[in-house]
JSON list of C-alpha atoms in Angstrom, two decimals:
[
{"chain": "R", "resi": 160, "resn": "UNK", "atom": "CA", "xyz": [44.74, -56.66, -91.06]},
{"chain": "R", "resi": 161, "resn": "UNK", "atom": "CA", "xyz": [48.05, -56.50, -93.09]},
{"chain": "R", "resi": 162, "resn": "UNK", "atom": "CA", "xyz": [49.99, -59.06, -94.31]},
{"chain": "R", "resi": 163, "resn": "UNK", "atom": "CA", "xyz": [53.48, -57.86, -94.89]},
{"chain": "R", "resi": 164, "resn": "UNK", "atom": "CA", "xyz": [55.35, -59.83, -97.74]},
{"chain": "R", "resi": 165, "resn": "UNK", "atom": "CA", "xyz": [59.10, -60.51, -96.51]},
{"chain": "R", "resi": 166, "resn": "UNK", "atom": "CA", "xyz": [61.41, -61.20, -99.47]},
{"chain": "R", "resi": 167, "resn": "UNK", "atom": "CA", "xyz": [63.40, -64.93, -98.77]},
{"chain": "R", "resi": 168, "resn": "UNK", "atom": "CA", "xyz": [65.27, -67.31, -100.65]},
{"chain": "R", "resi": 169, "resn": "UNK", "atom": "CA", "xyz": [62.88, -69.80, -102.68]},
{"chain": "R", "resi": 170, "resn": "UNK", "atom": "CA", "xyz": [63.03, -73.65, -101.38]},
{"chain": "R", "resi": 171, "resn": "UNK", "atom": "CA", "xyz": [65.45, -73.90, -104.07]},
{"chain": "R", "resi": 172, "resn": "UNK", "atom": "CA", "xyz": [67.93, -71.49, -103.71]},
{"chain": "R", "resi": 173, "resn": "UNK", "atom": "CA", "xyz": [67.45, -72.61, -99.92]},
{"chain": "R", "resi": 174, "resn": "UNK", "atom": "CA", "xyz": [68.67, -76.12, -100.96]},
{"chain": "R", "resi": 175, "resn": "UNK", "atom": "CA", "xyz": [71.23, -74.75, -103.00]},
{"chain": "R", "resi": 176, "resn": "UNK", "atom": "CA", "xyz": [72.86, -72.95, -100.21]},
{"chain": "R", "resi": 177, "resn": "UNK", "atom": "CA", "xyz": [72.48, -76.01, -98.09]},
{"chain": "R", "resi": 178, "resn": "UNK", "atom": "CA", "xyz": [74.68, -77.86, -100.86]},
{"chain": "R", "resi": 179, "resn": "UNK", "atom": "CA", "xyz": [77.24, -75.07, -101.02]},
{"chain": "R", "resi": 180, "resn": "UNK", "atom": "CA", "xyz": [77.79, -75.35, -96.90]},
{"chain": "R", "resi": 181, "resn": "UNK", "atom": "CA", "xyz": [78.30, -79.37, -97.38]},
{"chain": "R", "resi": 182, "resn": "UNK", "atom": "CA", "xyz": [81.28, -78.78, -99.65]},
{"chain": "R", "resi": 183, "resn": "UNK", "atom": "CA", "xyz": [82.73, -76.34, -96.90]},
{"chain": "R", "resi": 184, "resn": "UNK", "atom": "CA", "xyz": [81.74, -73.12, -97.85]},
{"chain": "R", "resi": 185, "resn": "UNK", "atom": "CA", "xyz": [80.85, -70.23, -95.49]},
{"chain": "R", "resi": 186, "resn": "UNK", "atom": "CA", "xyz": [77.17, -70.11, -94.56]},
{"chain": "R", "resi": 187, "resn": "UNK", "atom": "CA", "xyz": [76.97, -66.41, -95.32]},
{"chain": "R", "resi": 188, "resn": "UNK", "atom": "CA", "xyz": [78.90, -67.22, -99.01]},
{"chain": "R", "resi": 189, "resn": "UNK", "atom": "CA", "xyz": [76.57, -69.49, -100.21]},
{"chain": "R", "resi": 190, "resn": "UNK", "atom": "CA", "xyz": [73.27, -67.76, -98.68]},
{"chain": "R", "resi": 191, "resn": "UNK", "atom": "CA", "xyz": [74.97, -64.79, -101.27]},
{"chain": "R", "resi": 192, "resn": "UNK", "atom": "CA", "xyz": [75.55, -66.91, -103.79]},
{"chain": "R", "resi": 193, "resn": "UNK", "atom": "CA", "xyz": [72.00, -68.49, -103.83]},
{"chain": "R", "resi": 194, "resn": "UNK", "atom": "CA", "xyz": [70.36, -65.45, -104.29]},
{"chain": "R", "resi": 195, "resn": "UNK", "atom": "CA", "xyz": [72.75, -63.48, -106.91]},
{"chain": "R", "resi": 196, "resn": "UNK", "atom": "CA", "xyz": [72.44, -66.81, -109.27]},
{"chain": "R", "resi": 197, "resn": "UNK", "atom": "CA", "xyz": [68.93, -65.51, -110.07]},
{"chain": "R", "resi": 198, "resn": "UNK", "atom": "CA", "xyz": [69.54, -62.19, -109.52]},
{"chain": "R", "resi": 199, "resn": "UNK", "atom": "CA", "xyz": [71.11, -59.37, -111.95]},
{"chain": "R", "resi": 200, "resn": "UNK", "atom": "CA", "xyz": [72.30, -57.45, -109.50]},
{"chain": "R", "resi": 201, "resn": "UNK", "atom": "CA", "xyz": [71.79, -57.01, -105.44]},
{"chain": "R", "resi": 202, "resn": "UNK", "atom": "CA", "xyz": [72.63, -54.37, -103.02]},
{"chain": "R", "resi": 203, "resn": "UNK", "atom": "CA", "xyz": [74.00, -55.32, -99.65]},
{"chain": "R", "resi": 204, "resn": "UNK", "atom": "CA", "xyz": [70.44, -54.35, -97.92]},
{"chain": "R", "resi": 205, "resn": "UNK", "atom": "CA", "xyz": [69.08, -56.89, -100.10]},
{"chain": "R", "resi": 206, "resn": "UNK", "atom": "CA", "xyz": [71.46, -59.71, -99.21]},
{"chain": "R", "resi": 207, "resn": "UNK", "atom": "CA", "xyz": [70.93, -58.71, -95.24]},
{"chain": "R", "resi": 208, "resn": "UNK", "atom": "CA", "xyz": [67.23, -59.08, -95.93]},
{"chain": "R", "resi": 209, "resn": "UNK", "atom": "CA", "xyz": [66.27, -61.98, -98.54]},
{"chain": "R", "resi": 210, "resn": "UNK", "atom": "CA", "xyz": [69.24, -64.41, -97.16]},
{"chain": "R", "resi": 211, "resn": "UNK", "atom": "CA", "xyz": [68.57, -63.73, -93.43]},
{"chain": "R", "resi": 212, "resn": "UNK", "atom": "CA", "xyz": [72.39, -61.85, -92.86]},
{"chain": "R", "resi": 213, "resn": "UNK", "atom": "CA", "xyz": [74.13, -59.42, -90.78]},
{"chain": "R", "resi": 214, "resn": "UNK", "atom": "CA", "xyz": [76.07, -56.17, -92.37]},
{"chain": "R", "resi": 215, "resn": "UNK", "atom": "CA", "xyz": [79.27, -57.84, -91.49]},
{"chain": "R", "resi": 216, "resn": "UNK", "atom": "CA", "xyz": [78.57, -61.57, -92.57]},
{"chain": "R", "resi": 217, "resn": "UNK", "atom": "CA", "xyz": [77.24, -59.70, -96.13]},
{"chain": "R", "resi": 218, "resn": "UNK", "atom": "CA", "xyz": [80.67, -57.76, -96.04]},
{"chain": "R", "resi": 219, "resn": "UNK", "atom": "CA", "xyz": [82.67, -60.85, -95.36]},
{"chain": "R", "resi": 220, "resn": "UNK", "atom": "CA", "xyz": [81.28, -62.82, -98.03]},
{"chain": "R", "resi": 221, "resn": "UNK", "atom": "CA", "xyz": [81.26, -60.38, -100.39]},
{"chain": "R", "resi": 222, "resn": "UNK", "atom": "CA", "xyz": [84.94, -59.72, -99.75]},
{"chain": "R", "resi": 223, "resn": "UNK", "atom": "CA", "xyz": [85.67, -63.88, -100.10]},
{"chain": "R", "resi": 224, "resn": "UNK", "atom": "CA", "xyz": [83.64, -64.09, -103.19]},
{"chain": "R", "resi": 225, "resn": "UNK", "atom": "CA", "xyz": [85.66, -61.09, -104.85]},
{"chain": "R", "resi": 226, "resn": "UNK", "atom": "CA", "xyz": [88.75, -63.19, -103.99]},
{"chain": "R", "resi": 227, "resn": "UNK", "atom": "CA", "xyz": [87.25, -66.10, -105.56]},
{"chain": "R", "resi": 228, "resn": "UNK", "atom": "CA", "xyz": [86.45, -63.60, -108.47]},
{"chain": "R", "resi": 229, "resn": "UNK", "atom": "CA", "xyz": [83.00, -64.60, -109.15]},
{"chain": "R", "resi": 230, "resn": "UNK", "atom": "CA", "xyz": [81.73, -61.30, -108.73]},
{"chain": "R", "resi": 231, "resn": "UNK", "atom": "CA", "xyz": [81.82, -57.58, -109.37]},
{"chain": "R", "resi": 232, "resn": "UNK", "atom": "CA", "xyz": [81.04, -54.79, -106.85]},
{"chain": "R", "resi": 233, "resn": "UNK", "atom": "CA", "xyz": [80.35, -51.53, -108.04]},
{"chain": "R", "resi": 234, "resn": "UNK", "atom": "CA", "xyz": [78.96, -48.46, -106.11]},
{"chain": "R", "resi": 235, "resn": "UNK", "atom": "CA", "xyz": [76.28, -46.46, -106.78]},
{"chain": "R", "resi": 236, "resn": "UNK", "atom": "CA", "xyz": [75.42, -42.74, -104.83]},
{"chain": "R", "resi": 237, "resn": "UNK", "atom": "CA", "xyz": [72.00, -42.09, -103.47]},
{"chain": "R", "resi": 238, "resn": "UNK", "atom": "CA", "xyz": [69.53, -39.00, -103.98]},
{"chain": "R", "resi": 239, "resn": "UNK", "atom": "CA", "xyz": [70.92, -36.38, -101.21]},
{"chain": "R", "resi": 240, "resn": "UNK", "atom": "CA", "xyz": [73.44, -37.32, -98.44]},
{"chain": "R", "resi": 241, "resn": "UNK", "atom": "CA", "xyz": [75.03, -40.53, -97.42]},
{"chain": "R", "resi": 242, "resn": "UNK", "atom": "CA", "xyz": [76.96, -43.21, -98.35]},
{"chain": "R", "resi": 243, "resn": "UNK", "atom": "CA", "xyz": [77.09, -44.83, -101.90]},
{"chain": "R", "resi": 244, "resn": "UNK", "atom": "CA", "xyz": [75.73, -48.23, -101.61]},
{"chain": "R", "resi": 245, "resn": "UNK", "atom": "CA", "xyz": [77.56, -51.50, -102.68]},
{"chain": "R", "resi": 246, "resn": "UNK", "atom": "CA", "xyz": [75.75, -53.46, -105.51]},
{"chain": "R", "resi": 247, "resn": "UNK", "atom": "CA", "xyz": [76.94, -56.57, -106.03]},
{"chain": "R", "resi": 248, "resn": "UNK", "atom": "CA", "xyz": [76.39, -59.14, -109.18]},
{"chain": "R", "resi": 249, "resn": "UNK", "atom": "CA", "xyz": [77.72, -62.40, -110.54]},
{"chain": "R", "resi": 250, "resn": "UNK", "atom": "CA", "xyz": [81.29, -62.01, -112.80]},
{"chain": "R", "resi": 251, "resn": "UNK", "atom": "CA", "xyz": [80.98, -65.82, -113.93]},
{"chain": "R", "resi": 252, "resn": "UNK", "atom": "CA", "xyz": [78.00, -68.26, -114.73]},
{"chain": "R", "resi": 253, "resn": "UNK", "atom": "CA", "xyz": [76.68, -70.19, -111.93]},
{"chain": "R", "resi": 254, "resn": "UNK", "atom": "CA", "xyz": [77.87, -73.40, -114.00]},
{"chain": "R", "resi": 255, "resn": "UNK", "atom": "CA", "xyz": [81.55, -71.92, -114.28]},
{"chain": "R", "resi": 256, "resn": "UNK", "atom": "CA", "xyz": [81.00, -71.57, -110.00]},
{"chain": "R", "resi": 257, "resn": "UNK", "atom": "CA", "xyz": [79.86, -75.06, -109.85]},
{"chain": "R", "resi": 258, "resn": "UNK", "atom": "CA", "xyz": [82.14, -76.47, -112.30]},
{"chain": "R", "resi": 259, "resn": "UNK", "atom": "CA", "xyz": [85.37, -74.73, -109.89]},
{"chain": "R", "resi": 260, "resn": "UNK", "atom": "CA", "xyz": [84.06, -76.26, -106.72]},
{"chain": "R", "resi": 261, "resn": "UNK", "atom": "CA", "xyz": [84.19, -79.83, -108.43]},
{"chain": "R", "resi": 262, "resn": "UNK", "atom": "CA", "xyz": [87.48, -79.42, -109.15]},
{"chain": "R", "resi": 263, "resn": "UNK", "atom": "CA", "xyz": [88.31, -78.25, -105.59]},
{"chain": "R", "resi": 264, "resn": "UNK", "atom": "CA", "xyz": [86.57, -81.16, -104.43]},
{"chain": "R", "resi": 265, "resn": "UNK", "atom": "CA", "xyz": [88.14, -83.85, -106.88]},
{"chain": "R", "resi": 266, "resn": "UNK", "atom": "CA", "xyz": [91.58, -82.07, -105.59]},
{"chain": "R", "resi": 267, "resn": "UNK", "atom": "CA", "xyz": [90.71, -83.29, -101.94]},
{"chain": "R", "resi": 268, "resn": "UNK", "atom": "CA", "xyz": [89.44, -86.72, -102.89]},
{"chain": "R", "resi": 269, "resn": "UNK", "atom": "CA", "xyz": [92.42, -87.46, -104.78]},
{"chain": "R", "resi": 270, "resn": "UNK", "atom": "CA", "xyz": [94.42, -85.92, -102.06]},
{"chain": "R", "resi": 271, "resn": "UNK", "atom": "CA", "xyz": [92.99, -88.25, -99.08]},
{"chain": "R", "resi": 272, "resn": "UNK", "atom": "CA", "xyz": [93.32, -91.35, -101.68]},
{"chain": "R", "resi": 273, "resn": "UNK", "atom": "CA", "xyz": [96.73, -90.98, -101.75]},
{"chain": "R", "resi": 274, "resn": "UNK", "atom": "CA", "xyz": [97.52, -90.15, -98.00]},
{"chain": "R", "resi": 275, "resn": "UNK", "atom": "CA", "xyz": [95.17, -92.99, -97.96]},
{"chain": "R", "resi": 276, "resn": "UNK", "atom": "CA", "xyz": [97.93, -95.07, -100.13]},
{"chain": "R", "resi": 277, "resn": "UNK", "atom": "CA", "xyz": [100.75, -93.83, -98.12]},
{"chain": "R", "resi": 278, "resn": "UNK", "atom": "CA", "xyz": [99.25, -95.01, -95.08]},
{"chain": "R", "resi": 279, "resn": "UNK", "atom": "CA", "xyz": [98.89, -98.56, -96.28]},
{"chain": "R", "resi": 280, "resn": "UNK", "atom": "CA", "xyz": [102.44, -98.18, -97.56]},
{"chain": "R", "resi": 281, "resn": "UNK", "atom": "CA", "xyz": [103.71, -97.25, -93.72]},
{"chain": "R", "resi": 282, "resn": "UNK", "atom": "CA", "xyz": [102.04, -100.42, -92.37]}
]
């Protein structure tokens, strides 16, 4: 008998993602992310497959993380007919990523403090 190997995320990148969706990002966003920060490049197919996502939840991501601008799409034509495929890579360091989304956060700590403040200051 067979055994087909499935491509998935490693335990690590798994945990990774896991920490990405506790400081409020998208679960299909940081499945992406998770695998391109070890990755030189992947296609859509391969995000649908390895990170366990639908077409659209691949396209929506994609589309938030270009926003973000942390990465580059670029197409690329296949043998014969069809569509060009989407290939998708990282446009910053995973560190520059990380080191963005601590800032966001320290933005919404410091944020609640002082509602926090202004609170005390109403009572």
């Amino acid at each position: 008998m067979k055994t087909l190997k499935t491509k998935q995320l490693a335990e690590k990148d798994e945990e990774i993602a896991d920490i990405l969706i506790s400081l409020g990002m998208s679960r299909s966003m940081a499945m992406s992310l998770a695998y391109l920060q070890n990755m030189n490049s992947a296609t859509s197919v391969d995000l649908e497959t390895v990170a366990k996502l639908r077409q659209p939840e691949v396209s929506i991501a994609m589309r938030q993380l270009k926003e973000q601008e942390w990465i580059d799409e670029r197409e690329e034509k296949m043998l014969g007919k069809g569509r060009p495929y989407k290939i998708y890579s990282l446009k910053v360091g995973f560190n520059d990523i990380v080191s963005q989304l601590e800032e966001q956060q320290k933005k919404v700590v410091d944020e609640a403090k002082a509602n926090v403040e202004r609170l005390k200051e109403r009572i």
